Short mmCIF file of C-alpha atoms in Angstrom, two decimals:
data_model
loop_
_atom_site.label_atom_id
_atom_site.label_comp_id
_atom_site.label_asym_id
_atom_site.label_seq_id
_atom_site.Cartn_x
_atom_site.Cartn_y
_atom_site.Cartn_z
CA UNK C 1 131.85 93.31 97.02
CA UNK C 2 129.86 95.97 95.26
CA UNK C 3 126.25 96.42 96.25
CA UNK C 4 125.15 95.92 92.66
CA UNK C 5 126.28 92.32 92.71
CA UNK C 6 124.27 91.54 95.83
CA UNK C 7 120.75 90.41 95.10
CA UNK C 8 118.59 89.86 98.17
CA UNK C 9 115.28 88.08 98.59
CA UNK C 10 113.27 88.42 101.79
CA UNK C 11 110.81 85.56 102.02
CA UNK C 12 107.27 86.58 102.99
CA UNK C 13 105.31 83.43 103.78
CA UNK C 14 102.70 85.06 105.99
CA UNK C 15 104.49 84.29 109.25
CA UNK C 16 106.68 87.19 109.95
CA UNK C 17 107.09 90.89 110.14
CA UNK C 18 109.04 91.58 107.01
CA UNK C 19 108.86 95.37 107.06
CA UNK C 20 111.44 95.70 109.85
CA UNK C 21 113.84 93.52 107.88
CA UNK C 22 113.28 95.34 104.59
CA UNK C 23 113.65 98.73 106.32
CA UNK C 24 116.93 97.76 107.94
CA UNK C 25 118.36 96.47 104.64
CA UNK C 26 117.34 99.70 102.97
CA UNK C 27 118.99 101.73 105.71
CA UNK C 28 122.34 100.01 105.12
CA UNK C 29 122.00 100.55 101.40
CA UNK C 30 120.49 97.37 100.00
CA UNK C 31 117.25 97.02 98.17
CA UNK C 32 115.65 93.66 98.86
CA UNK C 33 112.98 91.95 96.84
CA UNK C 34 110.09 90.52 98.82
CA UNK C 35 109.16 87.06 97.53
CA UNK C 36 105.81 85.65 98.61
CA UNK C 37 104.79 83.12 95.95
CA UNK C 38 106.36 80.12 94.29
CA UNK C 39 108.95 81.46 91.96
CA UNK C 40 112.50 80.72 90.98
CA UNK C 41 115.10 82.09 93.37
CA UNK C 42 118.00 81.51 90.99
CA UNK C 43 118.91 85.16 90.55
CA UNK C 44 119.49 85.82 94.26
CA UNK C 45 122.82 85.79 96.06
CA UNK C 46 121.33 86.08 99.56
CA UNK C 47 117.99 84.92 100.91
CA UNK C 48 116.60 86.01 104.28
CA UNK C 49 113.82 84.06 105.99
CA UNK C 50 112.29 86.05 108.86
CA UNK C 51 109.64 84.57 111.11
CA UNK C 52 107.51 85.21 114.15
CA UNK C 53 104.69 83.11 115.51
CA UNK C 54 104.33 79.39 116.01
CA UNK C 55 106.47 76.66 114.45
CA UNK C 56 103.71 74.52 112.89
CA UNK C 57 101.89 77.56 111.51
CA UNK C 58 105.10 78.79 109.95
CA UNK C 59 105.86 75.40 108.35
CA UNK C 60 102.25 75.20 107.07
CA UNK C 61 102.53 78.66 105.56
CA UNK C 62 105.87 77.85 104.01
CA UNK C 63 104.55 74.59 102.54
CA UNK C 64 101.51 76.38 101.15
CA UNK C 65 103.64 79.09 99.59
CA UNK C 66 105.18 76.52 97.27
CA UNK C 67 108.56 78.07 98.00
CA UNK C 68 110.22 75.12 99.71
CA UNK C 69 111.49 73.43 96.54
CA UNK C 70 112.83 76.75 95.24
CA UNK C 71 114.56 77.44 98.54
CA UNK C 72 115.99 73.94 98.51
CA UNK C 73 117.36 74.46 95.03
CA UNK C 74 118.89 77.81 96.00
CA UNK C 75 120.45 76.27 99.09
CA UNK C 76 121.95 73.42 97.05
CA UNK C 77 123.39 75.85 94.54
CA UNK C 78 125.22 77.71 97.32
CA UNK C 79 123.05 80.80 97.80
CA UNK C 80 123.59 82.27 101.28
CA UNK C 81 120.50 81.75 103.39
CA UNK C 82 119.77 83.42 106.72
CA UNK C 83 116.90 82.39 108.98
CA UNK C 84 116.05 84.90 111.71
CA UNK C 85 114.28 84.02 114.98
CA UNK C 86 111.55 81.51 114.04
CA UNK C 87 113.22 81.56 110.63
CA UNK C 88 116.28 79.96 112.27
CA UNK C 89 114.13 77.40 114.05
CA UNK C 90 112.41 76.18 110.88
CA UNK C 91 115.85 75.53 109.36
CA UNK C 92 116.33 72.90 112.08
CA UNK C 93 114.98 69.35 112.12
CA UNK C 94 112.19 69.73 114.64
CA UNK C 95 110.86 71.79 117.52
CA UNK C 96 109.24 71.05 120.87
CA UNK C 97 106.70 73.66 119.84
CA UNK C 98 105.10 71.60 117.12
CA UNK C 99 104.70 68.26 115.40
CA UNK C 100 105.75 69.40 111.92
CA UNK C 101 109.22 68.65 110.65
CA UNK C 102 111.45 71.61 110.04
CA UNK C 103 113.41 72.02 106.82
CA UNK C 104 116.23 70.03 108.43
CA UNK C 105 119.02 71.98 106.74
CA UNK C 106 120.60 72.46 110.11
CA UNK C 107 121.00 69.18 111.92
CA UNK C 108 119.76 70.43 115.29
CA UNK C 109 116.61 70.37 117.36
CA UNK C 110 114.70 73.24 118.94
CA UNK C 111 113.84 72.92 122.62
CA UNK C 112 111.24 74.56 124.87
CA UNK C 113 113.32 76.88 127.07
CA UNK C 114 110.74 76.80 129.88
CA UNK C 115 111.66 73.17 130.63
CA UNK C 116 114.84 74.40 132.31
CA UNK C 117 114.31 75.42 135.91
CA UNK C 118 117.16 77.93 135.58
CA UNK C 119 115.25 79.87 132.95
CA UNK C 120 113.15 82.19 135.08
CA UNK C 121 111.29 84.17 132.48
CA UNK C 122 109.91 82.91 129.20
CA UNK C 123 109.73 84.40 126.63
CA UNK C 124 113.36 85.41 126.74
CA UNK C 125 112.72 89.00 125.73
CA UNK C 126 115.12 91.88 125.63
CA UNK C 127 118.80 92.65 125.06
CA UNK C 128 121.38 90.05 125.89
CA UNK C 129 125.06 89.41 125.21
CA UNK C 130 126.45 87.52 122.27
CA UNK C 131 129.06 85.06 123.51
CA UNK C 132 131.68 83.73 121.12
CA UNK C 133 135.34 82.67 121.23
CA UNK C 134 136.31 82.43 117.61
CA UNK C 135 136.49 85.17 115.05
CA UNK C 136 134.02 84.69 112.24
CA UNK C 137 133.35 86.83 109.19
CA UNK C 138 129.72 87.23 110.26
CA UNK C 139 130.92 88.95 113.45
CA UNK C 140 133.49 91.18 111.82
CA UNK C 141 133.58 94.38 113.89
CA UNK C 142 131.41 92.81 116.59
CA UNK C 143 132.81 91.82 119.99
CA UNK C 144 131.82 89.02 122.29
CA UNK C 145 129.64 90.64 124.95
CA UNK C 146 127.91 93.00 122.52
CA UNK C 147 124.16 93.17 122.98
CA UNK C 148 121.52 91.98 120.56
CA UNK C 149 117.73 91.84 120.85
CA UNK C 150 115.91 88.59 121.53
CA UNK C 151 112.28 87.60 121.77
CA UNK C 152 111.55 83.86 121.80
CA UNK C 153 110.39 80.97 123.97
CA UNK C 154 112.13 78.13 122.14
CA UNK C 155 115.75 77.74 121.19
CA UNK C 156 118.57 75.42 120.22
CA UNK C 157 119.93 74.47 123.61
CA UNK C 158 121.37 70.98 123.09
CA UNK C 159 124.24 69.31 121.24
CA UNK C 160 125.03 72.31 119.08
CA UNK C 161 128.81 72.56 119.51
CA UNK C 162 129.77 71.68 115.96
CA UNK C 163 127.71 74.29 114.14
CA UNK C 164 127.43 77.07 116.70
CA UNK C 165 128.89 80.53 115.97
CA UNK C 166 127.67 82.23 119.13
CA UNK C 167 125.79 81.47 122.32
CA UNK C 168 123.65 83.52 124.65
CA UNK C 169 122.60 82.87 128.22
CA UNK C 170 119.01 83.23 129.41
CA UNK C 171 119.53 81.07 132.49
CA UNK C 172 120.68 78.25 130.28
CA UNK C 173 123.17 78.66 127.46
CA UNK C 174 121.81 78.22 123.99
CA UNK C 175 123.03 78.61 120.45
CA UNK C 176 121.96 81.99 119.07
CA UNK C 177 123.92 81.95 115.80
CA UNK C 178 124.54 78.88 113.71
CA UNK C 179 126.13 78.05 110.38
CA UNK C 180 126.21 74.97 108.22
CA UNK C 181 128.04 75.84 105.00
CA UNK C 182 125.94 78.49 103.24
CA UNK C 183 123.02 78.25 105.67
CA UNK C 184 122.91 80.61 108.68
CA UNK C 185 120.50 80.99 111.54
CA UNK C 186 120.17 83.76 114.12
CA UNK C 187 117.86 83.51 117.09
CA UNK C 188 118.18 87.24 117.83
CA UNK C 189 116.83 90.00 115.60
CA UNK C 190 119.72 91.71 113.79
CA UNK C 191 117.19 94.09 112.20
CA UNK C 192 116.23 95.31 115.70
CA UNK C 193 119.67 95.26 117.32
CA UNK C 194 120.79 98.72 116.32
CA UNK C 195 124.47 99.17 115.36
CA UNK C 196 125.52 95.67 116.22
CA UNK C 197 122.68 94.08 114.30
CA UNK C 198 123.13 96.23 111.22
CA UNK C 199 126.83 95.33 111.22
CA UNK C 200 125.97 91.63 111.31
CA UNK C 201 123.54 92.05 108.42
CA UNK C 202 126.21 93.87 106.42
CA UNK C 203 128.65 91.07 107.16
CA UNK C 204 126.15 88.48 105.98
CA UNK C 205 125.57 90.38 102.75
CA UNK C 206 129.34 90.67 102.22
CA UNK C 207 129.70 86.88 102.09
CA UNK C 208 130.84 85.82 98.69
CA UNK C 209 130.40 82.49 97.08
CA UNK C 210 133.65 80.68 96.43
CA UNK C 211 133.92 79.94 92.75
CA UNK W 1 121.21 87.26 131.43
CA UNK W 2 118.56 89.36 129.77
CA UNK W 3 118.95 93.03 130.60
CA UNK W 4 116.77 95.73 131.99
CA UNK W 5 115.48 98.06 129.31
CA UNK W 6 115.25 101.81 129.05
CA UNK W 7 112.23 102.77 126.99
CA UNK W 8 111.38 106.12 125.41
CA UNK W 9 107.69 106.81 125.05
CA UNK W 10 106.53 109.12 122.30
CA UNK W 11 103.01 110.43 122.80
CA UNK W 12 101.27 111.58 119.66
CA UNK W 13 98.08 113.58 119.44
CA UNK W 14 96.66 114.50 116.07
CA UNK W 15 100.00 113.84 114.45
CA UNK W 16 102.10 115.91 116.83
CA UNK W 17 104.33 114.83 119.70
CA UNK W 18 102.87 116.18 122.94
CA UNK W 19 103.77 116.32 126.58
CA UNK W 20 101.43 114.39 128.84
CA UNK W 21 100.53 115.63 132.31
CA UNK W 22 97.87 113.63 134.12
CA UNK W 23 96.63 112.48 130.71
CA UNK W 24 96.11 116.04 129.49
CA UNK W 25 98.11 117.09 126.47
CA UNK W 26 98.35 120.80 126.10
CA UNK W 27 102.00 121.16 125.27
CA UNK W 28 103.15 120.34 121.76
CA UNK W 29 106.80 119.33 121.95
CA UNK W 30 107.73 118.41 118.42
CA UNK W 31 105.67 119.14 115.41
CA UNK W 32 107.29 116.19 113.77
CA UNK W 33 107.08 112.72 115.35
CA UNK W 34 109.41 111.30 112.73
CA UNK W 35 112.24 113.56 113.75
CA UNK W 36 111.66 112.82 117.45
CA UNK W 37 111.95 109.08 116.88
CA UNK W 38 115.00 109.39 114.66
CA UNK W 39 116.71 111.16 117.52
CA UNK W 40 115.76 108.51 120.06
CA UNK W 41 116.86 105.75 117.76
CA UNK W 42 120.29 107.30 117.49
CA UNK W 43 120.56 107.43 121.25
CA UNK W 44 120.93 104.34 123.34
CA UNK W 45 117.29 103.68 124.20
CA UNK W 46 116.49 99.99 124.12
CA UNK W 47 112.97 100.25 122.87
CA UNK W 48 110.50 102.89 121.70
CA UNK W 49 106.80 103.05 122.49
CA UNK W 50 104.65 105.15 120.19
CA UNK W 51 101.18 106.02 121.50
CA UNK W 52 98.27 107.68 119.78
CA UNK W 53 96.37 109.58 122.50
CA UNK W 54 94.13 111.50 120.12
CA UNK W 55 90.57 111.90 121.31
CA UNK W 56 88.91 110.53 118.21
CA UNK W 57 89.38 107.45 116.02
CA UNK W 58 89.71 109.67 112.94
CA UNK W 59 93.35 109.97 113.99
CA UNK W 60 94.03 106.33 113.14
CA UNK W 61 95.10 106.71 109.53
CA UNK W 62 97.41 109.64 110.17
CA UNK W 63 98.97 107.71 113.04
CA UNK W 64 99.54 104.69 110.82
CA UNK W 65 101.21 106.94 108.27
CA UNK W 66 103.53 108.34 110.94
CA UNK W 67 104.35 104.80 112.03
CA UNK W 68 105.31 103.69 108.55
CA UNK W 69 107.64 106.68 108.29
CA UNK W 70 109.30 106.27 111.69
CA UNK W 71 109.76 102.53 111.30
CA UNK W 72 112.08 103.13 108.36
CA UNK W 73 114.76 104.41 110.67
CA UNK W 74 113.95 102.64 113.93
CA UNK W 75 116.31 99.75 114.66
CA UNK W 76 115.22 99.01 118.17
CA UNK W 77 111.90 97.30 118.94
CA UNK W 78 108.94 99.59 118.33
CA UNK W 79 105.72 99.10 120.32
CA UNK W 80 102.62 100.88 119.12
CA UNK W 81 99.26 101.63 120.73
CA UNK W 82 96.15 103.77 120.79
CA UNK W 83 92.80 103.11 119.11
CA UNK W 84 93.56 99.49 118.33
CA UNK W 85 89.92 98.44 118.29
CA UNK W 86 89.80 96.40 115.08
CA UNK W 87 91.64 93.30 113.97
CA UNK W 88 92.49 94.69 110.55
CA UNK W 89 93.88 97.93 111.97
CA UNK W 90 96.15 95.92 114.29
CA UNK W 91 97.41 93.92 111.29
CA UNK W 92 97.95 97.17 109.37
CA UNK W 93 100.06 98.56 112.21
CA UNK W 94 102.23 95.43 112.21
CA UNK W 95 102.58 95.73 108.45
CA UNK W 96 103.54 99.38 108.87
CA UNK W 97 106.48 98.40 111.05
CA UNK W 98 105.19 97.87 114.59
CA UNK W 99 106.99 95.09 116.45
CA UNK W 100 104.52 94.95 119.31
CA UNK W 101 100.97 96.15 119.89
CA UNK W 102 100.03 98.04 123.05
CA UNK W 103 96.43 97.26 124.03
CA UNK W 104 94.51 98.87 126.85
CA UNK W 105 90.77 99.47 126.44
CA UNK W 106 90.39 96.43 124.19
CA UNK W 107 91.15 94.13 127.12
CA UNK W 108 88.02 95.55 128.75
CA UNK W 109 85.64 96.17 125.89
CA UNK W 110 86.62 93.50 123.37
CA UNK W 111 88.61 90.71 124.95
CA UNK W 112 87.94 88.49 121.90
CA UNK W 113 89.93 90.96 119.80
CA UNK W 114 92.87 90.72 122.18
CA UNK W 115 92.68 86.93 122.10
CA UNK W 116 92.66 86.78 118.33
CA UNK W 117 95.65 89.14 118.16
CA UNK W 118 97.51 87.01 120.71
CA UNK W 119 96.75 83.94 118.61
CA UNK W 120 97.85 85.62 115.40
CA UNK W 121 101.04 87.35 116.59
CA UNK W 122 101.93 85.55 119.82
CA UNK W 123 102.01 86.75 123.43
CA UNK W 124 105.41 88.37 122.99
CA UNK W 125 103.79 90.81 120.56
CA UNK W 126 101.05 92.00 122.93
CA UNK W 127 101.76 94.61 125.58
CA UNK W 128 98.90 95.14 128.02
CA UNK W 129 98.75 98.76 129.09
CA UNK W 130 97.16 99.41 132.48
CA UNK W 131 96.28 102.94 133.62
CA UNK W 132 95.36 103.23 137.25
CA UNK W 133 94.61 105.93 139.78
CA UNK W 134 93.33 106.43 143.30
CA UNK W 135 89.59 106.43 143.93
CA UNK W 136 88.84 107.02 147.60
CA UNK W 137 92.28 105.70 148.54
CA UNK W 138 91.79 102.50 146.54
CA UNK W 139 93.76 101.85 143.37
CA UNK W 140 91.44 101.33 140.42
CA UNK W 141 91.98 100.66 136.74
CA UNK W 142 90.85 103.18 134.12
CA UNK W 143 90.21 102.61 130.42
CA UNK W 144 89.34 104.84 127.47
CA UNK W 145 92.39 107.08 127.78
CA UNK W 146 91.94 107.41 131.52
CA UNK W 147 88.29 108.44 131.33
CA UNK W 148 86.38 105.44 132.62
CA UNK W 149 87.01 103.69 135.90
CA UNK W 150 86.38 99.95 135.90
CA UNK W 151 85.83 98.12 139.12
CA UNK W 152 89.13 96.28 139.28
CA UNK W 153 92.36 96.71 141.19
CA UNK W 154 95.52 96.94 139.07
CA UNK W 155 96.78 93.67 140.52
CA UNK W 156 93.58 91.73 139.78
CA UNK W 157 93.40 93.25 136.33
CA UNK W 158 97.03 92.50 135.53
CA UNK W 159 96.63 88.91 136.73
CA UNK W 160 93.65 88.53 134.44
CA UNK W 161 95.44 89.99 131.44
CA UNK W 162 98.40 87.70 132.02
CA UNK W 163 96.00 84.75 132.01
CA UNK W 164 94.47 85.99 128.74
CA UNK W 165 97.96 85.89 127.26
CA UNK W 166 99.48 89.37 127.45
CA UNK W 167 103.26 89.28 127.04
CA UNK W 168 104.12 92.33 129.15
CA UNK W 169 102.43 94.89 131.39
CA UNK W 170 102.89 98.60 130.70
CA UNK W 171 101.93 100.26 133.98
CA UNK W 172 101.01 103.92 134.30
CA UNK W 173 99.58 105.87 137.22
CA UNK W 174 97.37 108.70 135.94
CA UNK W 175 97.97 111.19 138.74
CA UNK W 176 101.72 110.57 138.52
CA UNK W 177 101.80 111.07 134.76
CA UNK W 178 104.01 114.09 134.15
CA UNK W 179 104.02 114.85 137.89
CA UNK W 180 107.80 114.39 138.24
CA UNK W 181 107.56 112.44 141.50
CA UNK W 182 108.77 109.10 140.21
CA UNK W 183 106.91 105.84 139.73
CA UNK W 184 104.36 104.26 142.06
CA UNK W 185 106.91 101.86 143.52
CA UNK W 186 104.49 99.96 145.69
CA UNK W 187 102.36 99.05 142.69
CA UNK W 188 105.42 97.94 140.71
CA UNK W 189 106.49 95.75 143.59
CA UNK W 190 103.06 94.17 144.01
CA UNK W 191 102.80 93.38 140.32
CA UNK W 192 106.31 92.06 139.88
CA UNK W 193 105.94 89.74 142.86
CA UNK W 194 102.70 88.27 141.56
CA UNK W 195 103.23 88.08 137.81
CA UNK W 196 105.75 86.20 135.74
CA UNK W 197 105.56 88.44 132.65
CA UNK W 198 107.77 91.56 132.47
CA UNK W 199 106.58 94.85 133.97
CA UNK W 200 107.32 98.15 132.26
CA UNK W 201 107.10 101.09 134.66
CA UNK W 202 105.93 104.42 133.26
CA UNK W 203 104.79 107.80 134.50
CA UNK W 204 106.43 110.50 136.57
CA UNK W 205 110.15 110.28 135.91
CA UNK W 206 112.14 113.46 136.49
CA UNK W 207 115.49 112.24 137.83
CA UNK W 208 117.67 109.32 136.78
CA UNK W 209 117.23 107.98 140.28
CA UNK W 210 113.53 107.44 139.59
CA UNK W 211 114.55 104.92 136.94
CA UNK W 212 116.80 103.13 139.40
CA UNK W 213 114.00 103.09 141.99
CA UNK W 214 111.69 101.49 139.45
CA UNK W 215 114.17 98.73 138.68
CA UNK W 216 114.87 98.13 142.35
CA UNK W 217 111.11 97.86 142.97
CA UNK W 218 110.98 95.03 140.45
CA UNK W 219 110.34 96.63 137.05
CA UNK W 220 111.95 94.77 134.16
CA UNK W 221 111.91 97.88 132.02
CA UNK W 222 111.66 101.57 132.87
CA UNK W 223 109.98 104.05 130.58
CA UNK W 224 109.75 107.81 130.40
CA UNK W 225 108.52 110.41 127.95
CA UNK W 226 108.94 114.05 128.87
CA UNK W 227 112.53 113.87 130.15
CA UNK W 228 113.71 112.51 126.84
CA UNK W 229 112.43 115.61 125.10
CA UNK W 230 113.68 118.20 127.56
CA UNK W 231 117.09 116.90 128.54
CA UNK W 232 119.90 116.80 126.05
CA UNK W 233 121.25 113.30 125.39
CA UNK W 234 118.87 112.12 128.09
CA UNK W 235 118.85 108.48 127.07
CA UNK W 236 122.61 108.20 127.07
CA UNK W 237 122.96 109.96 130.38
CA UNK W 238 120.21 107.87 131.94
CA UNK W 239 121.98 104.74 130.71
CA UNK W 240 125.29 105.96 132.02
CA UNK W 241 123.74 106.54 135.42
CA UNK W 242 122.16 103.08 135.59
CA UNK W 243 125.34 101.49 134.28
CA UNK W 244 127.35 103.13 137.04
CA UNK W 245 124.84 101.84 139.58
CA UNK W 246 125.66 98.31 138.39
CA UNK W 247 122.31 97.75 136.74
CA UNK W 248 122.48 95.05 134.07
CA UNK W 249 121.64 97.22 131.07
CA UNK W 250 122.89 97.59 127.51
CA UNK W 251 125.97 99.76 127.21
CA UNK W 252 125.34 103.45 126.59
CA UNK W 253 126.56 104.37 123.14
CA UNK W 254 125.46 106.40 120.18
CA UNK W 255 124.46 104.94 116.89
CA UNK W 256 126.94 105.65 114.12
#
């Protein structure tokens, strides 16, 4: 796929550090457009939703941005969407962290990792292994056991078998990469995971809509 | 399980990368901080800490400019500190590409600022830097770039900062800074036994074994500055060493 035919939006809804994401895309040769106000997303092939902070705040910000209906439309038309870190969590139905509903595009729930006695340190912060059995285009050139960078206190740790692409283990196993059709979530930060992360971002941007 | 981290610290004074010895910075190492960080990023360091140790706040804008340049080619987490004494400046640093903020004096002189930053960016974004040294055989905390002693032991201070909401402790012993004798292991051990947040050990590394000692004493992450400048491929070799000692750490490899 030529780079010219990839058109990337990075969603800036006031709850995330978008510069790291934009910098990493630029480094691998893609110019992303930062979208922060309600506007049509029709022209994009790939949309990235970063996110740091608290779940309810993020959902409030996203609601206020007026972008939800445009995102919804893009999702329904088959645009590839990637939520990173909190961006993955808001794609889910709900989170222990807040009372707001998530977007619900991924039929999973986000759990407080500190409720598990086997999880010794929260936040789960640092480099940890990706664990996966099945080859997947998103992990092309990436091996199970490769390290990626995490920083989070909540995660998808229950009933995720159907949609999970990869797990990680922070004392308890949880789903760190998820896919439902054209919607992807990653709990780790590909933009801060050096070679491995940049490869995963490239793989995501290489996904092509089936016509 | 989550791995130990090897952290390269880049100390910047008036726009230049300097060597730090007991908090004095006479030796300019690189004229160009951007080049220094690009090199580290290509090595297998797990994280980079960029500190502005300039004596005056006039350095803030230049430092921010350096940050926005280095962050363009830094694909490991980047923690940034020095002269963060205003809310807006902290937000500007995040916007310029910082992943975490390193706060030291603010925890003493403006705890409300630290609280509002914790609320805005979350605990995981706030690294509490603690400088300590010996005063009549007692360990005491210093603020203002090591100039002012406050009447608190490092352990009491760290416990307090954890309660305020700091996400990590960045621990440095002033008289060991640049002294090549290794970390203050006793202090690392005391802190790691009492706190639940990660401890980053810094100050005094000359040999790879010093890194191992720090981890064995309880540090979650081990940091160094000068050795990364003066030893070729230092990060990779340090990683290799720790890897061979069966430390759970990210594989040593170069970035393509």
